[in-house]
Amino acid sequence: MKGRKDDKKKEPRVDRRIRVPKVLVIDSDGSRLGEIPTYQALRMAQEQGLNLVEVSPNSDPPVCRILDYGKFKYEQKQEAKRRRKNQVVVELKEVKFRPKVDKHDFETKVRHATRFLSEGDKVKFTIMFRGRELAHPEVGDALLNRVLAAFAGKVLVDQEARREGRNLTAVVQAKPGAFPKPVKPVEPEGKDGHPPEEPDLDEDDLEDGMEDSADLEDVDDEDEDGDEEDDTPVAASMDG
């Protein structure tokens, strides 16, 4: 209920909700009609089949426009949608490494970081130390330098290397145009221009599919130390 009241407060006063004695009127064609008694401005709007809308309530006197309020609200909603659509939301993705990472895992994690950067996200590289590894911080320093070298000339360093507890971290973002944006796959169309319908499956087909899925669950994609890169965002809407 509170949200609805707030929305009403944000809406401009229209027609008989405008209680001031006089207003500065802008006609439907954009011409300024000057200061007019409110009742007279309201009558002019009604004669045109339009509304009197208060667009600047804090002016003295308030500024009103003669317009189609329904159309005005629709256009405002469309403009708000366009702004939201064009708004770039930058997330912070984290890619974790162990000091003893092998070549294959290193290359895999670099590919994941490349994908995140190409999607416009920032990437936090984390070198995780355990036990006796803490006695050799130079190994982590060398690994982080190796990671950053893999993106030399393509990224800007948002956060220089620093210690966070047992970890060593750095944050980067892509330079403009350094990474091509991923292309979304195009869905195949049927003869009528719509996506093809999915085939009907009987019970035997569904049982076979469930068995195949169960087999796939046994496949493990973790690193040798049991750590995976974290594909989930650790922070959202971070402005550069």
CSV table of C-alpha atoms in Angstrom, one decimal:
chain,number,residue,atom,x,y,z
A,1,MET,CA,0.0,0.0,0.0
A,2,LYS,CA,2.8,2.4,0.8
A,3,GLY,CA,4.3,1.9,-2.6
A,4,ARG,CA,1.1,2.9,-4.3
A,5,LYS,CA,0.9,6.1,-2.2
A,6,ASP,CA,4.5,7.0,-3.2
A,7,ASP,CA,3.6,6.5,-6.9
A,8,LYS,CA,0.7,8.8,-6.6
A,9,LYS,CA,2.8,11.4,-4.9
A,10,LYS,CA,5.2,11.3,-7.9
A,11,GLU,CA,2.4,11.7,-10.4
A,12,PRO,CA,1.7,15.3,-11.5
A,13,ARG,CA,-1.5,17.0,-10.6
A,14,VAL,CA,-4.0,16.9,-13.4
A,15,ASP,CA,-7.2,18.9,-14.1
A,16,ARG,CA,-9.3,19.6,-10.9
A,17,ARG,CA,-6.5,18.4,-8.7
A,18,ILE,CA,-4.6,21.6,-9.5
A,19,ARG,CA,-5.8,23.9,-6.7
A,20,VAL,CA,-3.7,27.0,-7.2
A,21,PRO,CA,-5.6,30.2,-8.3
A,22,LYS,CA,-3.6,30.8,-11.4
A,23,VAL,CA,-1.0,28.9,-13.6
A,24,LEU,CA,1.5,29.6,-16.4
A,25,VAL,CA,0.0,27.7,-19.4
A,26,ILE,CA,1.8,26.1,-22.4
A,27,ASP,CA,-0.7,25.2,-25.0
A,28,SER,CA,-0.9,21.8,-26.9
A,29,ASP,CA,1.0,23.3,-29.8
A,30,GLY,CA,3.9,24.5,-27.5
A,31,SER,CA,2.9,28.1,-27.5
A,32,ARG,CA,3.1,30.0,-24.2
A,33,LEU,CA,-0.2,31.5,-23.2
A,34,GLY,CA,1.1,33.3,-20.1
A,35,GLU,CA,-0.5,33.4,-16.6
A,36,ILE,CA,-4.1,32.4,-16.7
A,37,PRO,CA,-6.7,31.7,-13.9
A,38,THR,CA,-6.7,28.0,-13.3
A,39,TYR,CA,-10.4,27.5,-14.0
A,40,GLN,CA,-9.9,29.2,-17.4
A,41,ALA,CA,-6.9,27.1,-18.3
A,42,LEU,CA,-8.9,24.0,-17.3
A,43,ARG,CA,-11.8,25.1,-19.6
A,44,MET,CA,-9.4,25.6,-22.5
A,45,ALA,CA,-8.0,22.1,-22.1
A,46,GLN,CA,-11.5,20.6,-21.9
A,47,GLU,CA,-12.5,22.4,-25.1
A,48,GLN,CA,-9.6,20.6,-26.9
A,49,GLY,CA,-10.5,17.3,-25.4
A,50,LEU,CA,-7.2,17.3,-23.5
A,51,ASN,CA,-6.0,17.6,-19.9
A,52,LEU,CA,-4.3,20.4,-17.9
A,53,VAL,CA,-1.2,18.8,-16.4
A,54,GLU,CA,1.0,20.5,-13.8
A,55,VAL,CA,4.6,19.9,-15.1
A,56,SER,CA,6.5,22.3,-12.8
A,57,PRO,CA,4.7,22.6,-9.4
A,58,ASN,CA,7.5,24.5,-7.7
A,59,SER,CA,7.5,27.5,-10.1
A,60,ASP,CA,5.6,30.6,-9.1
A,61,PRO,CA,3.0,30.3,-10.5
A,62,PRO,CA,3.1,26.6,-11.3
A,63,VAL,CA,3.7,25.7,-15.0
A,64,CYS,CA,1.0,23.6,-16.7
A,65,ARG,CA,0.7,22.1,-20.1
A,66,ILE,CA,-2.4,21.3,-22.1
A,67,LEU,CA,-1.9,17.7,-23.4
A,68,ASP,CA,-3.3,14.2,-23.6
A,69,TYR,CA,-2.4,12.9,-20.2
A,70,GLY,CA,-2.9,9.2,-21.1
A,71,LYS,CA,-0.4,9.6,-24.0
A,72,PHE,CA,1.9,11.6,-21.8
A,73,LYS,CA,2.1,8.7,-19.2
A,74,TYR,CA,2.6,6.1,-21.9
A,75,GLU,CA,5.5,8.0,-23.4
A,76,GLN,CA,7.1,8.5,-20.0
A,77,LYS,CA,6.9,4.7,-19.4
A,78,GLN,CA,8.5,4.0,-22.8
A,79,GLU,CA,11.3,6.4,-22.1
A,80,ALA,CA,12.0,4.9,-18.7
A,81,LYS,CA,12.1,1.4,-20.3
A,82,ARG,CA,14.6,2.7,-22.9
A,83,ARG,CA,16.8,4.2,-20.2
A,84,ARG,CA,16.8,0.9,-18.2
A,85,LYS,CA,17.6,-1.1,-21.4
A,86,ASN,CA,20.5,1.1,-22.2
A,87,GLN,CA,21.8,1.1,-18.6
A,88,VAL,CA,25.0,-0.9,-18.3
A,89,VAL,CA,25.2,-3.0,-15.2
A,90,VAL,CA,28.8,-4.0,-14.4
A,91,GLU,CA,29.3,-7.1,-12.2
A,92,LEU,CA,32.4,-8.2,-10.4
A,93,LYS,CA,33.3,-11.8,-11.2
A,94,GLU,CA,35.9,-13.7,-9.3
A,95,VAL,CA,38.4,-16.2,-10.7
A,96,LYS,CA,40.4,-18.2,-8.2
A,97,PHE,CA,43.9,-19.7,-8.5
A,98,ARG,CA,46.0,-21.9,-6.3
A,99,PRO,CA,49.8,-21.3,-6.2
A,100,LYS,CA,50.4,-24.8,-7.7
A,101,VAL,CA,47.9,-24.4,-10.6
A,102,ASP,CA,48.9,-26.6,-13.6
A,103,LYS,CA,49.0,-25.3,-17.2
A,104,HIS,CA,45.6,-26.7,-18.2
A,105,ASP,CA,43.7,-25.2,-15.2
A,106,PHE,CA,45.6,-21.9,-15.7
A,107,GLU,CA,44.5,-21.7,-19.4
A,108,THR,CA,40.9,-22.7,-18.5
A,109,LYS,CA,40.6,-20.0,-15.9
A,110,VAL,CA,42.1,-17.4,-18.3
A,111,ARG,CA,39.4,-18.3,-20.8
A,112,HIS,CA,36.7,-17.9,-18.2
A,113,ALA,CA,38.1,-14.5,-17.3
A,114,THR,CA,38.3,-13.5,-20.9
A,115,ARG,CA,34.6,-14.4,-21.3
A,116,PHE,CA,33.6,-12.3,-18.3
A,117,LEU,CA,35.6,-9.3,-19.6
A,118,SER,CA,34.1,-9.6,-23.1
A,119,GLU,CA,30.6,-9.5,-21.4
A,120,GLY,CA,31.6,-6.1,-19.8
A,121,ASP,CA,32.2,-7.4,-16.3
A,122,LYS,CA,35.1,-6.6,-14.0
A,123,VAL,CA,37.2,-9.6,-12.9
A,124,LYS,CA,38.8,-10.2,-9.5
A,125,PHE,CA,41.8,-12.5,-9.6
A,126,THR,CA,42.3,-14.3,-6.3
A,127,ILE,CA,45.4,-16.4,-5.4
A,128,MET,CA,44.5,-18.6,-2.5
A,129,PHE,CA,47.2,-19.8,0.0
A,130,ARG,CA,47.0,-22.7,2.3
A,131,GLY,CA,49.2,-24.0,5.1
A,132,ARG,CA,52.9,-23.9,4.2
A,133,GLU,CA,52.2,-22.0,1.0
A,134,LEU,CA,51.8,-18.9,3.2
A,135,ALA,CA,55.6,-19.1,3.8
A,136,HIS,CA,56.2,-18.4,0.1
A,137,PRO,CA,54.3,-15.3,-0.8
A,138,GLU,CA,56.7,-14.7,-3.7
A,139,VAL,CA,55.1,-17.7,-5.5
A,140,GLY,CA,51.7,-16.0,-5.4
A,141,ASP,CA,53.2,-12.7,-6.5
A,142,ALA,CA,54.7,-14.5,-9.5
A,143,LEU,CA,51.5,-16.2,-10.4
A,144,LEU,CA,49.4,-13.0,-10.2
A,145,ASN,CA,51.9,-11.3,-12.5
A,146,ARG,CA,51.6,-14.2,-14.9
A,147,VAL,CA,47.8,-13.9,-14.9
A,148,LEU,CA,48.0,-10.1,-15.5
A,149,ALA,CA,50.6,-10.7,-18.2
A,150,ALA,CA,48.1,-12.9,-20.1
A,151,PHE,CA,45.9,-9.8,-20.5
A,152,ALA,CA,48.6,-7.3,-21.1
A,153,GLY,CA,47.4,-4.3,-23.2
A,154,LYS,CA,43.8,-5.5,-22.9
A,155,VAL,CA,42.8,-4.5,-19.4
A,156,LEU,CA,42.9,-1.6,-16.9
A,157,VAL,CA,43.9,-2.4,-13.3
A,158,ASP,CA,41.1,-1.3,-11.1
A,159,GLN,CA,42.7,-2.5,-7.9
A,160,GLU,CA,46.4,-3.2,-7.6
A,161,ALA,CA,47.6,-6.4,-6.0
A,162,ARG,CA,46.9,-6.5,-2.3
A,163,ARG,CA,46.6,-9.0,0.6
A,164,GLU,CA,43.2,-10.0,1.8
A,165,GLY,CA,43.7,-12.3,4.7
A,166,ARG,CA,45.4,-15.4,3.3
A,167,ASN,CA,44.7,-14.4,-0.3
A,168,LEU,CA,46.4,-12.1,-2.9
A,169,THR,CA,43.9,-10.3,-5.1
A,170,ALA,CA,43.7,-7.8,-8.0
A,171,VAL,CA,40.8,-6.4,-10.0
A,172,VAL,CA,40.8,-5.5,-13.7
A,173,GLN,CA,38.3,-4.3,-16.3
A,174,ALA,CA,38.5,-4.5,-20.1
A,175,LYS,CA,39.9,-1.6,-22.2
A,176,PRO,CA,37.3,-0.3,-24.6
A,177,GLY,CA,37.2,-2.5,-27.7
A,178,ALA,CA,39.8,-4.9,-26.4
A,179,PHE,CA,37.4,-7.9,-26.3
A,180,PRO,CA,34.8,-8.8,-29.0
A,181,LYS,CA,31.3,-9.1,-27.5
A,182,PRO,CA,30.0,-12.7,-27.5
A,183,VAL,CA,27.4,-13.3,-30.3
A,184,LYS,CA,24.1,-14.7,-29.1
A,185,PRO,CA,23.1,-17.9,-31.0
A,186,VAL,CA,20.1,-17.4,-33.4
A,187,GLU,CA,17.2,-19.8,-32.8
A,188,PRO,CA,16.2,-21.8,-35.9
A,189,GLU,CA,12.9,-20.8,-37.4
A,190,GLY,CA,10.2,-23.1,-38.8
A,191,LYS,CA,8.5,-22.7,-42.1
A,192,ASP,CA,6.0,-20.2,-40.7
A,193,GLY,CA,8.7,-18.0,-39.2
A,194,HIS,CA,8.2,-19.4,-35.6
A,195,PRO,CA,10.6,-21.6,-33.7
A,196,PRO,CA,10.1,-25.3,-34.5
A,197,GLU,CA,8.0,-27.2,-32.0
A,198,GLU,CA,9.7,-29.7,-29.8
A,199,PRO,CA,9.0,-33.4,-30.6
A,200,ASP,CA,6.6,-35.3,-28.3
A,201,LEU,CA,8.4,-37.8,-26.1
A,202,ASP,CA,6.9,-40.9,-24.7
A,203,GLU,CA,7.7,-42.4,-21.3
A,204,ASP,CA,10.5,-44.6,-22.6
A,205,ASP,CA,12.3,-41.6,-24.1
A,206,LEU,CA,11.9,-39.6,-20.8
A,207,GLU,CA,13.3,-42.5,-18.8
A,208,ASP,CA,16.3,-42.8,-21.1
A,209,GLY,CA,17.0,-39.0,-20.8
A,210,MET,CA,16.9,-39.2,-17.0
A,211,GLU,CA,19.4,-42.0,-17.1
A,212,ASP,CA,21.7,-40.0,-19.3
A,213,SER,CA,21.4,-37.0,-17.0
A,214,ALA,CA,22.3,-39.2,-14.0
A,215,ASP,CA,25.5,-40.4,-15.8
A,216,LEU,CA,26.5,-36.8,-16.5
A,217,GLU,CA,26.3,-35.8,-12.9
A,218,ASP,CA,29.2,-38.0,-12.1
A,219,VAL,CA,31.6,-35.9,-14.2
A,220,ASP,CA,33.7,-33.6,-12.0
A,221,ASP,CA,35.1,-30.4,-13.5
A,222,GLU,CA,37.1,-29.3,-10.4
A,223,ASP,CA,40.7,-28.3,-10.1
A,224,GLU,CA,43.3,-30.8,-8.7
A,225,ASP,CA,42.9,-29.1,-5.3
A,226,GLY,CA,39.1,-29.1,-5.5
A,227,ASP,CA,38.7,-25.4,-6.1
A,228,GLU,CA,36.6,-24.0,-8.9
A,229,GLU,CA,36.5,-20.6,-10.3
A,230,ASP,CA,33.5,-18.7,-9.0
A,231,ASP,CA,31.2,-17.8,-11.8
A,232,THR,CA,28.8,-16.0,-9.5
A,233,PRO,CA,29.0,-12.2,-9.1
A,234,VAL,CA,30.5,-11.1,-5.8
A,235,ALA,CA,29.2,-7.5,-6.4
A,236,ALA,CA,26.8,-5.9,-8.8
A,237,SER,CA,26.2,-2.5,-10.4
A,238,MET,CA,29.8,-1.4,-9.6
A,239,ASP,CA,30.5,1.8,-11.5
A,240,GLY,CA,34.0,2.3,-13.0
